[in-house]
mmCIF file with all atom_site columns, C-alpha atoms (C1' of nucleotides) in Angstrom:
data_model
loop_
_atom_site.group_PDB
_atom_site.id
_atom_site.type_symbol
_atom_site.label_atom_id
_atom_site.label_alt_id
_atom_site.label_comp_id
_atom_site.label_asym_id
_atom_site.label_entity_id
_atom_site.label_seq_id
_atom_site.pdbx_PDB_ins_code
_atom_site.Cartn_x
_atom_site.Cartn_y
_atom_site.Cartn_z
_atom_site.occupancy
_atom_site.B_iso_or_equiv
_atom_site.pdbx_formal_charge
_atom_site.auth_seq_id
_atom_site.auth_comp_id
_atom_site.auth_asym_id
_atom_site.auth_atom_id
_atom_site.pdbx_PDB_model_num
ATOM 1   C CA    . UNK A 1 1   ? -96.172 -3.698  24.917 1.00 0.00 ? 1089 UNK A CA    1
ATOM 2   C CA    . UNK A 1 2   ? -97.087 -5.540  21.712 1.00 0.00 ? 1090 UNK A CA    1
ATOM 3   C CA    . UNK A 1 3   ? -94.639 -3.963  19.293 1.00 0.00 ? 1091 UNK A CA    1
ATOM 4   C CA    . UNK A 1 4   ? -91.443 -2.764  20.924 1.00 0.00 ? 1092 UNK A CA    1
ATOM 5   C CA    . UNK A 1 5   ? -90.562 -0.550  17.955 1.00 0.00 ? 1093 UNK A CA    1
ATOM 6   C CA    . UNK A 1 6   ? -93.684 1.486   18.707 1.00 0.00 ? 1094 UNK A CA    1
ATOM 7   C CA    . UNK A 1 7   ? -92.864 1.881   22.368 1.00 0.00 ? 1095 UNK A CA    1
ATOM 8   C CA    . UNK A 1 8   ? -93.189 5.323   23.937 1.00 0.00 ? 1096 UNK A CA    1
ATOM 9   C CA    . UNK A 1 9   ? -89.389 5.394   23.978 1.00 0.00 ? 1097 UNK A CA    1
ATOM 10  C CA    . UNK A 1 10  ? -89.091 5.376   20.188 1.00 0.00 ? 1098 UNK A CA    1
ATOM 11  C CA    . UNK A 1 11  ? -87.331 3.196   17.663 1.00 0.00 ? 1099 UNK A CA    1
ATOM 12  C CA    . UNK A 1 12  ? -84.035 1.375   18.302 1.00 0.00 ? 1100 UNK A CA    1
ATOM 13  C CA    . UNK A 1 13  ? -80.928 3.411   17.605 1.00 0.00 ? 1101 UNK A CA    1
ATOM 14  C CA    . UNK A 1 14  ? -79.385 2.366   14.300 1.00 0.00 ? 1102 UNK A CA    1
ATOM 15  C CA    . UNK A 1 15  ? -75.930 1.007   13.678 1.00 0.00 ? 1103 UNK A CA    1
ATOM 16  C CA    . UNK A 1 16  ? -74.976 4.340   12.092 1.00 0.00 ? 1104 UNK A CA    1
ATOM 17  C CA    . UNK A 1 17  ? -75.595 6.000   15.467 1.00 0.00 ? 1105 UNK A CA    1
ATOM 18  C CA    . UNK A 1 18  ? -72.993 3.794   17.124 1.00 0.00 ? 1106 UNK A CA    1
ATOM 19  C CA    . UNK A 1 19  ? -70.585 3.913   14.194 1.00 0.00 ? 1107 UNK A CA    1
ATOM 20  C CA    . UNK A 1 20  ? -69.113 7.308   15.116 1.00 0.00 ? 1108 UNK A CA    1
ATOM 21  C CA    . UNK A 1 21  ? -66.315 8.604   17.294 1.00 0.00 ? 1109 UNK A CA    1
ATOM 22  C CA    . UNK A 1 22  ? -66.621 7.019   20.737 1.00 0.00 ? 1110 UNK A CA    1
ATOM 23  C CA    . UNK A 1 23  ? -66.690 10.103  22.970 1.00 0.00 ? 1111 UNK A CA    1
ATOM 24  C CA    . UNK A 1 24  ? -69.429 11.552  20.747 1.00 0.00 ? 1112 UNK A CA    1
ATOM 25  C CA    . UNK A 1 25  ? -71.490 8.375   20.970 1.00 0.00 ? 1113 UNK A CA    1
ATOM 26  C CA    . UNK A 1 26  ? -71.030 8.209   24.744 1.00 0.00 ? 1114 UNK A CA    1
ATOM 27  C CA    . UNK A 1 27  ? -72.245 11.779  25.079 1.00 0.00 ? 1115 UNK A CA    1
ATOM 28  C CA    . UNK A 1 28  ? -75.178 11.256  22.690 1.00 0.00 ? 1116 UNK A CA    1
ATOM 29  C CA    . UNK A 1 29  ? -76.326 8.154   24.526 1.00 0.00 ? 1117 UNK A CA    1
ATOM 30  C CA    . UNK A 1 30  ? -77.539 10.424  27.327 1.00 0.00 ? 1118 UNK A CA    1
ATOM 31  C CA    . UNK A 1 31  ? -81.339 10.598  27.300 1.00 0.00 ? 1119 UNK A CA    1
ATOM 32  C CA    . UNK A 1 32  ? -81.679 7.346   25.356 1.00 0.00 ? 1120 UNK A CA    1
ATOM 33  C CA    . UNK A 1 33  ? -83.544 4.398   26.822 1.00 0.00 ? 1121 UNK A CA    1
ATOM 34  C CA    . UNK A 1 34  ? -82.049 1.011   27.608 1.00 0.00 ? 1122 UNK A CA    1
ATOM 35  C CA    . UNK A 1 35  ? -84.675 -1.726  27.413 1.00 0.00 ? 1123 UNK A CA    1
ATOM 36  C CA    . UNK A 1 36  ? -84.499 -5.373  28.450 1.00 0.00 ? 1124 UNK A CA    1
ATOM 37  C CA    . UNK A 1 37  ? -87.359 -7.730  27.694 1.00 0.00 ? 1125 UNK A CA    1
ATOM 38  C CA    . UNK A 1 38  ? -86.858 -10.825 29.809 1.00 0.00 ? 1126 UNK A CA    1
ATOM 39  C CA    . UNK A 1 39  ? -89.146 -13.726 30.708 1.00 0.00 ? 1127 UNK A CA    1
ATOM 40  C CA    . UNK A 1 40  ? -89.684 -11.973 34.048 1.00 0.00 ? 1128 UNK A CA    1
ATOM 41  C CA    . UNK A 1 41  ? -90.929 -8.840  32.313 1.00 0.00 ? 1129 UNK A CA    1
ATOM 42  C CA    . UNK A 1 42  ? -89.872 -5.609  30.667 1.00 0.00 ? 1130 UNK A CA    1
ATOM 43  C CA    . UNK A 1 43  ? -87.499 -3.123  32.296 1.00 0.00 ? 1131 UNK A CA    1
ATOM 44  C CA    . UNK A 1 44  ? -86.389 0.223   30.920 1.00 0.00 ? 1132 UNK A CA    1
ATOM 45  C CA    . UNK A 1 45  ? -84.301 3.154   32.081 1.00 0.00 ? 1133 UNK A CA    1
ATOM 46  C CA    . UNK A 1 46  ? -83.137 6.508   30.751 1.00 0.00 ? 1134 UNK A CA    1
ATOM 47  C CA    . UNK A 1 47  ? -79.380 6.686   30.313 1.00 0.00 ? 1135 UNK A CA    1
ATOM 48  C CA    . UNK A 1 48  ? -78.024 9.509   32.504 1.00 0.00 ? 1136 UNK A CA    1
ATOM 49  C CA    . UNK A 1 49  ? -74.317 8.630   32.799 1.00 0.00 ? 1137 UNK A CA    1
ATOM 50  C CA    . UNK A 1 50  ? -71.789 7.084   30.398 1.00 0.00 ? 1138 UNK A CA    1
ATOM 51  C CA    . UNK A 1 51  ? -68.059 6.766   29.800 1.00 0.00 ? 1139 UNK A CA    1
ATOM 52  C CA    . UNK A 1 52  ? -66.006 6.399   26.606 1.00 0.00 ? 1140 UNK A CA    1
ATOM 53  C CA    . UNK A 1 53  ? -63.215 3.808   26.271 1.00 0.00 ? 1141 UNK A CA    1
ATOM 54  C CA    . UNK A 1 54  ? -60.989 4.124   23.243 1.00 0.00 ? 1142 UNK A CA    1
ATOM 55  C CA    . UNK A 1 55  ? -58.521 1.869   21.538 1.00 0.00 ? 1143 UNK A CA    1
ATOM 56  C CA    . UNK A 1 56  ? -55.531 4.164   22.201 1.00 0.00 ? 1144 UNK A CA    1
ATOM 57  C CA    . UNK A 1 57  ? -56.586 4.464   25.843 1.00 0.00 ? 1145 UNK A CA    1
ATOM 58  C CA    . UNK A 1 58  ? -54.602 2.637   28.553 1.00 0.00 ? 1146 UNK A CA    1
ATOM 59  C CA    . UNK A 1 59  ? -57.779 2.416   30.650 1.00 0.00 ? 1147 UNK A CA    1
ATOM 60  C CA    . UNK A 1 60  ? -59.596 0.427   27.989 1.00 0.00 ? 1148 UNK A CA    1
ATOM 61  C CA    . UNK A 1 61  ? -59.876 -3.351  28.038 1.00 0.00 ? 1149 UNK A CA    1
ATOM 62  C CA    . UNK A 1 62  ? -58.923 -3.269  24.342 1.00 0.00 ? 1150 UNK A CA    1
ATOM 63  C CA    . UNK A 1 63  ? -55.665 -1.361  24.852 1.00 0.00 ? 1151 UNK A CA    1
ATOM 64  C CA    . UNK A 1 64  ? -53.460 -4.468  24.677 1.00 0.00 ? 1152 UNK A CA    1
ATOM 65  C CA    . UNK A 1 65  ? -55.282 -5.928  21.705 1.00 0.00 ? 1153 UNK A CA    1
ATOM 66  C CA    . UNK A 1 66  ? -57.969 -8.507  21.268 1.00 0.00 ? 1154 UNK A CA    1
ATOM 67  C CA    . UNK A 1 67  ? -58.421 -11.388 23.727 1.00 0.00 ? 1155 UNK A CA    1
ATOM 68  C CA    . UNK A 1 68  ? -61.304 -13.818 24.218 1.00 0.00 ? 1156 UNK A CA    1
ATOM 69  C CA    . UNK A 1 69  ? -62.720 -11.571 26.921 1.00 0.00 ? 1157 UNK A CA    1
ATOM 70  C CA    . UNK A 1 70  ? -62.775 -8.292  25.024 1.00 0.00 ? 1158 UNK A CA    1
ATOM 71  C CA    . UNK A 1 71  ? -63.585 -9.774  21.612 1.00 0.00 ? 1159 UNK A CA    1
ATOM 72  C CA    . UNK A 1 72  ? -67.077 -8.197  21.492 1.00 0.00 ? 1160 UNK A CA    1
ATOM 73  C CA    . UNK A 1 73  ? -65.440 -4.749  21.631 1.00 0.00 ? 1161 UNK A CA    1
ATOM 74  C CA    . UNK A 1 74  ? -63.936 -5.509  18.227 1.00 0.00 ? 1162 UNK A CA    1
ATOM 75  C CA    . UNK A 1 75  ? -67.301 -6.422  16.723 1.00 0.00 ? 1163 UNK A CA    1
ATOM 76  C CA    . UNK A 1 76  ? -69.806 -4.270  14.878 1.00 0.00 ? 1164 UNK A CA    1
ATOM 77  C CA    . UNK A 1 77  ? -70.910 -0.952  16.394 1.00 0.00 ? 1165 UNK A CA    1
ATOM 78  C CA    . UNK A 1 78  ? -74.159 -1.488  18.271 1.00 0.00 ? 1166 UNK A CA    1
ATOM 79  C CA    . UNK A 1 79  ? -73.003 -4.774  19.811 1.00 0.00 ? 1167 UNK A CA    1
ATOM 80  C CA    . UNK A 1 80  ? -73.256 -5.328  23.583 1.00 0.00 ? 1168 UNK A CA    1
ATOM 81  C CA    . UNK A 1 81  ? -70.054 -5.930  25.563 1.00 0.00 ? 1169 UNK A CA    1
ATOM 82  C CA    . UNK A 1 82  ? -70.933 -7.289  29.009 1.00 0.00 ? 1170 UNK A CA    1
ATOM 83  C CA    . UNK A 1 83  ? -68.135 -8.232  31.377 1.00 0.00 ? 1171 UNK A CA    1
ATOM 84  C CA    . UNK A 1 84  ? -67.820 -9.543  34.927 1.00 0.00 ? 1172 UNK A CA    1
ATOM 85  C CA    . UNK A 1 85  ? -65.777 -7.592  37.470 1.00 0.00 ? 1173 UNK A CA    1
ATOM 86  C CA    . UNK A 1 86  ? -64.655 -7.947  41.108 1.00 0.00 ? 1174 UNK A CA    1
ATOM 87  C CA    . UNK A 1 87  ? -66.191 -11.402 41.297 1.00 0.00 ? 1175 UNK A CA    1
ATOM 88  C CA    . UNK A 1 88  ? -69.639 -9.921  41.792 1.00 0.00 ? 1176 UNK A CA    1
ATOM 89  C CA    . UNK A 1 89  ? -70.786 -7.391  39.216 1.00 0.00 ? 1177 UNK A CA    1
ATOM 90  C CA    . UNK A 1 90  ? -71.676 -7.188  35.540 1.00 0.00 ? 1178 UNK A CA    1
ATOM 91  C CA    . UNK A 1 91  ? -70.963 -4.067  33.477 1.00 0.00 ? 1179 UNK A CA    1
ATOM 92  C CA    . UNK A 1 92  ? -72.796 -3.191  30.266 1.00 0.00 ? 1180 UNK A CA    1
ATOM 93  C CA    . UNK A 1 93  ? -71.163 -1.447  27.297 1.00 0.00 ? 1181 UNK A CA    1
ATOM 94  C CA    . UNK A 1 94  ? -72.094 -0.671  23.712 1.00 0.00 ? 1182 UNK A CA    1
ATOM 95  C CA    . UNK A 1 95  ? -69.544 -1.098  20.959 1.00 0.00 ? 1183 UNK A CA    1
ATOM 96  C CA    . UNK A 1 96  ? -68.838 2.118   19.080 1.00 0.00 ? 1184 UNK A CA    1
ATOM 97  C CA    . UNK A 1 97  ? -66.735 3.575   16.251 1.00 0.00 ? 1185 UNK A CA    1
ATOM 98  C CA    . UNK A 1 98  ? -65.662 0.892   13.780 1.00 0.00 ? 1186 UNK A CA    1
ATOM 99  C CA    . UNK A 1 99  ? -65.591 -2.858  13.693 1.00 0.00 ? 1187 UNK A CA    1
ATOM 100 C CA    . UNK A 1 100 ? -62.096 -4.136  14.359 1.00 0.00 ? 1188 UNK A CA    1
ATOM 101 C CA    . UNK A 1 101 ? -60.707 -1.257  16.435 1.00 0.00 ? 1189 UNK A CA    1
ATOM 102 C CA    . UNK A 1 102 ? -62.076 -2.078  19.908 1.00 0.00 ? 1190 UNK A CA    1
ATOM 103 C CA    . UNK A 1 103 ? -63.946 0.900   21.357 1.00 0.00 ? 1191 UNK A CA    1
ATOM 104 C CA    . UNK A 1 104 ? -67.049 1.072   23.556 1.00 0.00 ? 1192 UNK A CA    1
ATOM 105 C CA    . UNK A 1 105 ? -69.192 3.216   25.824 1.00 0.00 ? 1193 UNK A CA    1
ATOM 106 C CA    . UNK A 1 106 ? -69.917 2.056   29.365 1.00 0.00 ? 1194 UNK A CA    1
ATOM 107 C CA    . UNK A 1 107 ? -73.411 2.731   30.687 1.00 0.00 ? 1195 UNK A CA    1
ATOM 108 C CA    . UNK A 1 108 ? -72.926 3.925   34.275 1.00 0.00 ? 1196 UNK A CA    1
ATOM 109 C CA    . UNK A 1 109 ? -76.384 4.969   35.494 1.00 0.00 ? 1197 UNK A CA    1
ATOM 110 C CA    . UNK A 1 110 ? -80.055 4.928   34.540 1.00 0.00 ? 1198 UNK A CA    1
ATOM 111 C CA    . UNK A 1 111 ? -83.158 6.735   35.649 1.00 0.00 ? 1199 UNK A CA    1
ATOM 112 C CA    . UNK A 1 112 ? -85.671 3.898   36.126 1.00 0.00 ? 1200 UNK A CA    1
ATOM 113 C CA    . UNK A 1 113 ? -88.684 4.295   33.824 1.00 0.00 ? 1201 UNK A CA    1
ATOM 114 C CA    . UNK A 1 114 ? -90.472 0.987   33.468 1.00 0.00 ? 1202 UNK A CA    1
ATOM 115 C CA    . UNK A 1 115 ? -90.541 -2.334  35.294 1.00 0.00 ? 1203 UNK A CA    1
ATOM 116 C CA    . UNK A 1 116 ? -89.663 -0.632  38.555 1.00 0.00 ? 1204 UNK A CA    1
ATOM 117 C CA    . UNK A 1 117 ? -91.310 -3.309  40.694 1.00 0.00 ? 1205 UNK A CA    1
ATOM 118 C CA    . UNK A 1 118 ? -89.258 -5.925  38.851 1.00 0.00 ? 1206 UNK A CA    1
ATOM 119 C CA    . UNK A 1 119 ? -86.068 -3.914  39.346 1.00 0.00 ? 1207 UNK A CA    1
ATOM 120 C CA    . UNK A 1 120 ? -86.798 -3.528  43.042 1.00 0.00 ? 1208 UNK A CA    1
ATOM 121 C CA    . UNK A 1 121 ? -87.261 -7.269  43.348 1.00 0.00 ? 1209 UNK A CA    1
ATOM 122 C CA    . UNK A 1 122 ? -84.022 -8.016  41.499 1.00 0.00 ? 1210 UNK A CA    1
ATOM 123 C CA    . UNK A 1 123 ? -82.093 -5.593  43.691 1.00 0.00 ? 1211 UNK A CA    1
ATOM 124 C CA    . UNK A 1 124 ? -84.004 -6.277  46.888 1.00 0.00 ? 1212 UNK A CA    1
ATOM 125 C CA    . UNK A 1 125 ? -84.131 -2.512  47.275 1.00 0.00 ? 1213 UNK A CA    1
ATOM 126 C CA    . UNK A 1 126 ? -86.981 -0.018  47.106 1.00 0.00 ? 1214 UNK A CA    1
ATOM 127 C CA    . UNK A 1 127 ? -84.950 3.193   46.800 1.00 0.00 ? 1215 UNK A CA    1
ATOM 128 C CA    . UNK A 1 128 ? -85.610 4.571   43.305 1.00 0.00 ? 1216 UNK A CA    1
ATOM 129 C CA    . UNK A 1 129 ? -82.548 6.800   43.317 1.00 0.00 ? 1217 UNK A CA    1
ATOM 130 C CA    . UNK A 1 130 ? -80.208 3.938   44.062 1.00 0.00 ? 1218 UNK A CA    1
ATOM 131 C CA    . UNK A 1 131 ? -81.869 1.309   41.893 1.00 0.00 ? 1219 UNK A CA    1
ATOM 132 C CA    . UNK A 1 132 ? -79.719 1.857   38.759 1.00 0.00 ? 1220 UNK A CA    1
ATOM 133 C CA    . UNK A 1 133 ? -76.942 4.032   40.194 1.00 0.00 ? 1221 UNK A CA    1
ATOM 134 C CA    . UNK A 1 134 ? -73.609 2.584   39.079 1.00 0.00 ? 1222 UNK A CA    1
ATOM 135 C CA    . UNK A 1 135 ? -72.742 0.098   36.314 1.00 0.00 ? 1223 UNK A CA    1
ATOM 136 C CA    . UNK A 1 136 ? -73.043 -2.994  38.488 1.00 0.00 ? 1224 UNK A CA    1
ATOM 137 C CA    . UNK A 1 137 ? -76.264 -1.877  40.099 1.00 0.00 ? 1225 UNK A CA    1
ATOM 138 C CA    . UNK A 1 138 ? -78.009 -1.098  36.829 1.00 0.00 ? 1226 UNK A CA    1
ATOM 139 C CA    . UNK A 1 139 ? -77.119 -4.502  35.398 1.00 0.00 ? 1227 UNK A CA    1
ATOM 140 C CA    . UNK A 1 140 ? -78.562 -6.179  38.487 1.00 0.00 ? 1228 UNK A CA    1
ATOM 141 C CA    . UNK A 1 141 ? -81.754 -4.101  38.268 1.00 0.00 ? 1229 UNK A CA    1
ATOM 142 C CA    . UNK A 1 142 ? -82.152 -4.644  34.531 1.00 0.00 ? 1230 UNK A CA    1
ATOM 143 C CA    . UNK A 1 143 ? -81.376 -8.365  34.698 1.00 0.00 ? 1231 UNK A CA    1
ATOM 144 C CA    . UNK A 1 144 ? -78.334 -7.973  32.458 1.00 0.00 ? 1232 UNK A CA    1
ATOM 145 C CA    . UNK A 1 145 ? -75.689 -10.708 32.691 1.00 0.00 ? 1233 UNK A CA    1
ATOM 146 C CA    . UNK A 1 146 ? -73.053 -12.293 30.498 1.00 0.00 ? 1234 UNK A CA    1
ATOM 147 C CA    . UNK A 1 147 ? -75.867 -14.091 28.695 1.00 0.00 ? 1235 UNK A CA    1
ATOM 148 C CA    . UNK A 1 148 ? -76.341 -10.820 26.788 1.00 0.00 ? 1236 UNK A CA    1
ATOM 149 C CA    . UNK A 1 149 ? -72.691 -10.424 25.839 1.00 0.00 ? 1237 UNK A CA    1
ATOM 150 C CA    . UNK A 1 150 ? -72.374 -9.826  22.071 1.00 0.00 ? 1238 UNK A CA    1
ATOM 151 C CA    . UNK A 1 151 ? -76.106 -9.119  21.666 1.00 0.00 ? 1239 UNK A CA    1
ATOM 152 C CA    . UNK A 1 152 ? -77.100 -6.919  18.730 1.00 0.00 ? 1240 UNK A CA    1
ATOM 153 C CA    . UNK A 1 153 ? -78.606 -3.761  20.230 1.00 0.00 ? 1241 UNK A CA    1
ATOM 154 C CA    . UNK A 1 154 ? -79.953 -2.400  16.951 1.00 0.00 ? 1242 UNK A CA    1
ATOM 155 C CA    . UNK A 1 155 ? -82.795 -4.938  16.841 1.00 0.00 ? 1243 UNK A CA    1
ATOM 156 C CA    . UNK A 1 156 ? -85.748 -4.781  19.222 1.00 0.00 ? 1244 UNK A CA    1
ATOM 157 C CA    . UNK A 1 157 ? -85.737 -8.219  20.763 1.00 0.00 ? 1245 UNK A CA    1
ATOM 158 C CA    . UNK A 1 158 ? -84.178 -9.047  24.091 1.00 0.00 ? 1246 UNK A CA    1
ATOM 159 C CA    . UNK A 1 159 ? -82.057 -5.983  24.778 1.00 0.00 ? 1247 UNK A CA    1
ATOM 160 C CA    . UNK A 1 160 ? -81.818 -2.743  22.819 1.00 0.00 ? 1248 UNK A CA    1
ATOM 161 C CA    . UNK A 1 161 ? -81.560 1.034   23.139 1.00 0.00 ? 1249 UNK A CA    1
ATOM 162 C CA    . UNK A 1 162 ? -84.421 3.249   22.001 1.00 0.00 ? 1250 UNK A CA    1
ATOM 163 C CA    . UNK A 1 163 ? -83.920 6.801   20.769 1.00 0.00 ? 1251 UNK A CA    1
ATOM 164 C CA    . UNK A 1 164 ? -85.676 8.422   23.750 1.00 0.00 ? 1252 UNK A CA    1
ATOM 165 C CA    . UNK A 1 165 ? -85.029 12.151  24.071 1.00 0.00 ? 1253 UNK A CA    1
ATOM 166 C CA    . UNK A 1 166 ? -81.583 13.547  23.294 1.00 0.00 ? 1254 UNK A CA    1
ATOM 167 C CA    . UNK A 1 167 ? -80.042 15.781  25.943 1.00 0.00 ? 1255 UNK A CA    1
ATOM 168 C CA    . UNK A 1 168 ? -78.961 19.296  24.887 1.00 0.00 ? 1256 UNK A CA    1
ATOM 169 C CA    . UNK A 1 169 ? -75.350 20.437  25.297 1.00 0.00 ? 1257 UNK A CA    1
ATOM 170 C CA    . UNK A 1 170 ? -75.943 22.796  28.262 1.00 0.00 ? 1258 UNK A CA    1
ATOM 171 C CA    . UNK A 1 171 ? -77.331 19.840  30.199 1.00 0.00 ? 1259 UNK A CA    1
ATOM 172 C CA    . UNK A 1 172 ? -74.271 17.650  29.691 1.00 0.00 ? 1260 UNK A CA    1
ATOM 173 C CA    . UNK A 1 173 ? -71.415 17.583  32.183 1.00 0.00 ? 1261 UNK A CA    1
ATOM 174 C CA    . UNK A 1 174 ? -68.122 15.895  31.333 1.00 0.00 ? 1262 UNK A CA    1
ATOM 175 C CA    . UNK A 1 175 ? -65.578 14.838  33.959 1.00 0.00 ? 1263 UNK A CA    1
ATOM 176 C CA    . UNK A 1 176 ? -62.797 12.350  34.549 1.00 0.00 ? 1264 UNK A CA    1
ATOM 177 C CA    . UNK A 1 177 ? -63.814 8.712   34.502 1.00 0.00 ? 1265 UNK A CA    1
ATOM 178 C CA    . UNK A 1 178 ? -64.559 6.765   37.653 1.00 0.00 ? 1266 UNK A CA    1
ATOM 179 C CA    . UNK A 1 179 ? -62.687 3.835   39.156 1.00 0.00 ? 1267 UNK A CA    1
ATOM 180 C CA    . UNK A 1 180 ? -59.750 3.632   36.761 1.00 0.00 ? 1268 UNK A CA    1
ATOM 181 C CA    . UNK A 1 181 ? -56.052 3.954   37.512 1.00 0.00 ? 1269 UNK A CA    1
ATOM 182 C CA    . UNK A 1 182 ? -54.629 4.724   34.078 1.00 0.00 ? 1270 UNK A CA    1
ATOM 183 C CA    . UNK A 1 183 ? -55.302 7.629   31.675 1.00 0.00 ? 1271 UNK A CA    1
ATOM 184 C CA    . UNK A 1 184 ? -57.297 9.181   34.480 1.00 0.00 ? 1272 UNK A CA    1
ATOM 185 C CA    . UNK A 1 185 ? -57.096 12.721  33.088 1.00 0.00 ? 1273 UNK A CA    1
ATOM 186 C CA    . UNK A 1 186 ? -59.304 12.286  30.008 1.00 0.00 ? 1274 UNK A CA    1
ATOM 187 C CA    . UNK A 1 187 ? -62.720 13.972  30.477 1.00 0.00 ? 1275 UNK A CA    1
ATOM 188 C CA    . UNK A 1 188 ? -64.584 11.032  29.007 1.00 0.00 ? 1276 UNK A CA    1
ATOM 189 C CA    . UNK A 1 189 ? -67.362 10.591  31.537 1.00 0.00 ? 1277 UNK A CA    1
ATOM 190 C CA    . UNK A 1 190 ? -70.643 12.254  30.641 1.00 0.00 ? 1278 UNK A CA    1
ATOM 191 C CA    . UNK A 1 191 ? -73.726 12.782  32.740 1.00 0.00 ? 1279 UNK A CA    1
ATOM 192 C CA    . UNK A 1 192 ? -76.998 14.712  32.757 1.00 0.00 ? 1280 UNK A CA    1
ATOM 193 C CA    . UNK A 1 193 ? -76.682 17.831  34.908 1.00 0.00 ? 1281 UNK A CA    1
ATOM 194 C CA    . UNK A 1 194 ? -79.133 17.859  37.796 1.00 0.00 ? 1282 UNK A CA    1
ATOM 195 C CA    . UNK A 1 195 ? -80.016 14.188  37.439 1.00 0.00 ? 1283 UNK A CA    1
ATOM 196 C CA    . UNK A 1 196 ? -80.620 12.539  40.790 1.00 0.00 ? 1284 UNK A CA    1
ATOM 197 C CA    . UNK A 1 197 ? -79.705 9.168   39.359 1.00 0.00 ? 1285 UNK A CA    1
ATOM 198 C CA    . UNK A 1 198 ? -75.995 9.518   38.557 1.00 0.00 ? 1286 UNK A CA    1
ATOM 199 C CA    . UNK A 1 199 ? -73.461 7.387   40.399 1.00 0.00 ? 1287 UNK A CA    1
ATOM 200 C CA    . UNK A 1 200 ? -71.593 10.291  41.980 1.00 0.00 ? 1288 UNK A CA    1
ATOM 201 C CA    . UNK A 1 201 ? -70.803 13.990  41.683 1.00 0.00 ? 1289 UNK A CA    1
ATOM 202 C "C1'" . DA  B 2 1   ? -50.025 -23.723 37.437 1.00 0.00 ? 349  DA  B "C1'" 1
ATOM 203 C "C1'" . DT  B 2 2   ? -49.940 -19.447 39.824 1.00 0.00 ? 350  DT  B "C1'" 1
ATOM 204 C "C1'" . DG  B 2 3   ? -50.659 -14.759 41.246 1.00 0.00 ? 351  DG  B "C1'" 1
ATOM 205 C "C1'" . DA  B 2 4   ? -52.085 -10.001 40.579 1.00 0.00 ? 352  DA  B "C1'" 1
ATOM 206 C "C1'" . DT  B 2 5   ? -55.643 -7.273  39.067 1.00 0.00 ? 353  DT  B "C1'" 1
ATOM 207 C "C1'" . DG  B 2 6   ? -60.003 -5.013  38.422 1.00 0.00 ? 354  DG  B "C1'" 1
ATOM 208 C "C1'" . DA  B 2 7   ? -64.497 0.416   34.008 1.00 0.00 ? 355  DA  B "C1'" 1
ATOM 209 C "C1'" . DT  B 2 8   ? -67.743 -2.102  41.844 1.00 0.00 ? 356  DT  B "C1'" 1
ATOM 210 C "C1'" . DT  B 2 9   ? -70.676 -2.124  45.794 1.00 0.00 ? 357  DT  B "C1'" 1
ATOM 211 C "C1'" . DA  B 2 10  ? -72.365 -2.139  50.438 1.00 0.00 ? 358  DA  B "C1'" 1
ATOM 212 C "C1'" . DA  B 2 11  ? -71.281 -1.967  54.888 1.00 0.00 ? 359  DA  B "C1'" 1
ATOM 213 C "C1'" . DC  B 2 12  ? -68.522 -0.444  58.042 1.00 0.00 ? 360  DC  B "C1'" 1
ATOM 214 C "C1'" . DT  B 2 13  ? -65.725 3.207   61.433 1.00 0.00 ? 361  DT  B "C1'" 1
ATOM 215 C "C1'" . DG  C 3 1   ? -62.677 7.439   54.567 1.00 0.00 ? 184  DG  C "C1'" 1
ATOM 216 C "C1'" . DT  C 3 2   ? -61.736 2.334   54.643 1.00 0.00 ? 185  DT  C "C1'" 1
ATOM 217 C "C1'" . DT  C 3 3   ? -62.439 -2.407  53.533 1.00 0.00 ? 186  DT  C "C1'" 1
ATOM 218 C "C1'" . DA  C 3 4   ? -64.188 -7.052  52.532 1.00 0.00 ? 187  DA  C "C1'" 1
ATOM 219 C "C1'" . DA  C 3 5   ? -66.460 -9.690  49.164 1.00 0.00 ? 188  DA  C "C1'" 1
ATOM 220 C "C1'" . DT  C 3 6   ? -65.323 -12.787 45.283 1.00 0.00 ? 189  DT  C "C1'" 1
ATOM 221 C "C1'" . DC  C 3 7   ? -63.668 -14.771 40.733 1.00 0.00 ? 190  DC  C "C1'" 1
ATOM 222 C "C1'" . DA  C 3 8   ? -62.696 -14.620 35.641 1.00 0.00 ? 191  DA  C "C1'" 1
ATOM 223 C "C1'" . DT  C 3 9   ? -59.006 -13.184 33.032 1.00 0.00 ? 192  DT  C "C1'" 1
ATOM 224 C "C1'" . DC  C 3 10  ? -54.446 -12.788 31.508 1.00 0.00 ? 193  DC  C "C1'" 1
ATOM 225 C "C1'" . DA  C 3 11  ? -49.430 -12.408 31.808 1.00 0.00 ? 194  DA  C "C1'" 1
ATOM 226 C "C1'" . DT  C 3 12  ? -45.785 -14.959 33.498 1.00 0.00 ? 195  DT  C "C1'" 1
ATOM 227 C "C1'" . DG  C 3 13  ? -43.095 -19.051 34.458 1.00 0.00 ? 196  DG  C "C1'" 1
#
DNA sequence: ATGATGATTAACT
DNA sequence: GTTAATCATCATG
């Protein structure tokens, strides 16, 4: 792919896309395409599951204010926030809303689109459905690590999100978020109905 | 300096 | 359904 901006997945989403209310951004990220161009090759996947994390939200890393770890969450909308969890996994988020407030959307699952052989090698797994199912798994498949923390996702370069195809309202399911212990009741997880690539029902 | 915790996953029973 | 793996981070002392 010579010019990433002319990829079949469309142009990068602009900062104005990310600079809106976080649950709206999380929902509208469905159908968009996460792309990582690494020295090993290009990998891309359609976003099929996300979660919103807000500043006034006890489940959010930003709830107790800014620290060195969560600092990227307080940066400009469209910034990557990549953190390490359980000693083994990376999780990939996009900063949303407004600079300075600390909100983000977690990408929880992708439908693999491009670079599938590369993803299979990175995961040592040939099962397409499981390749990018779950936040830790998709980072492993896409080659996303802390090296991409704070990356600007609005520029086609190393990592970005292309506009892809938006998902219509009837195709969006919202549920409680996964794996958290606080503020469990908020319906801030979004996924594409009927997708075979989501992390769980 | 120390200890609890965690936006997970795969491999069990 | 349960559990081990595995470690950076942060609050506490």
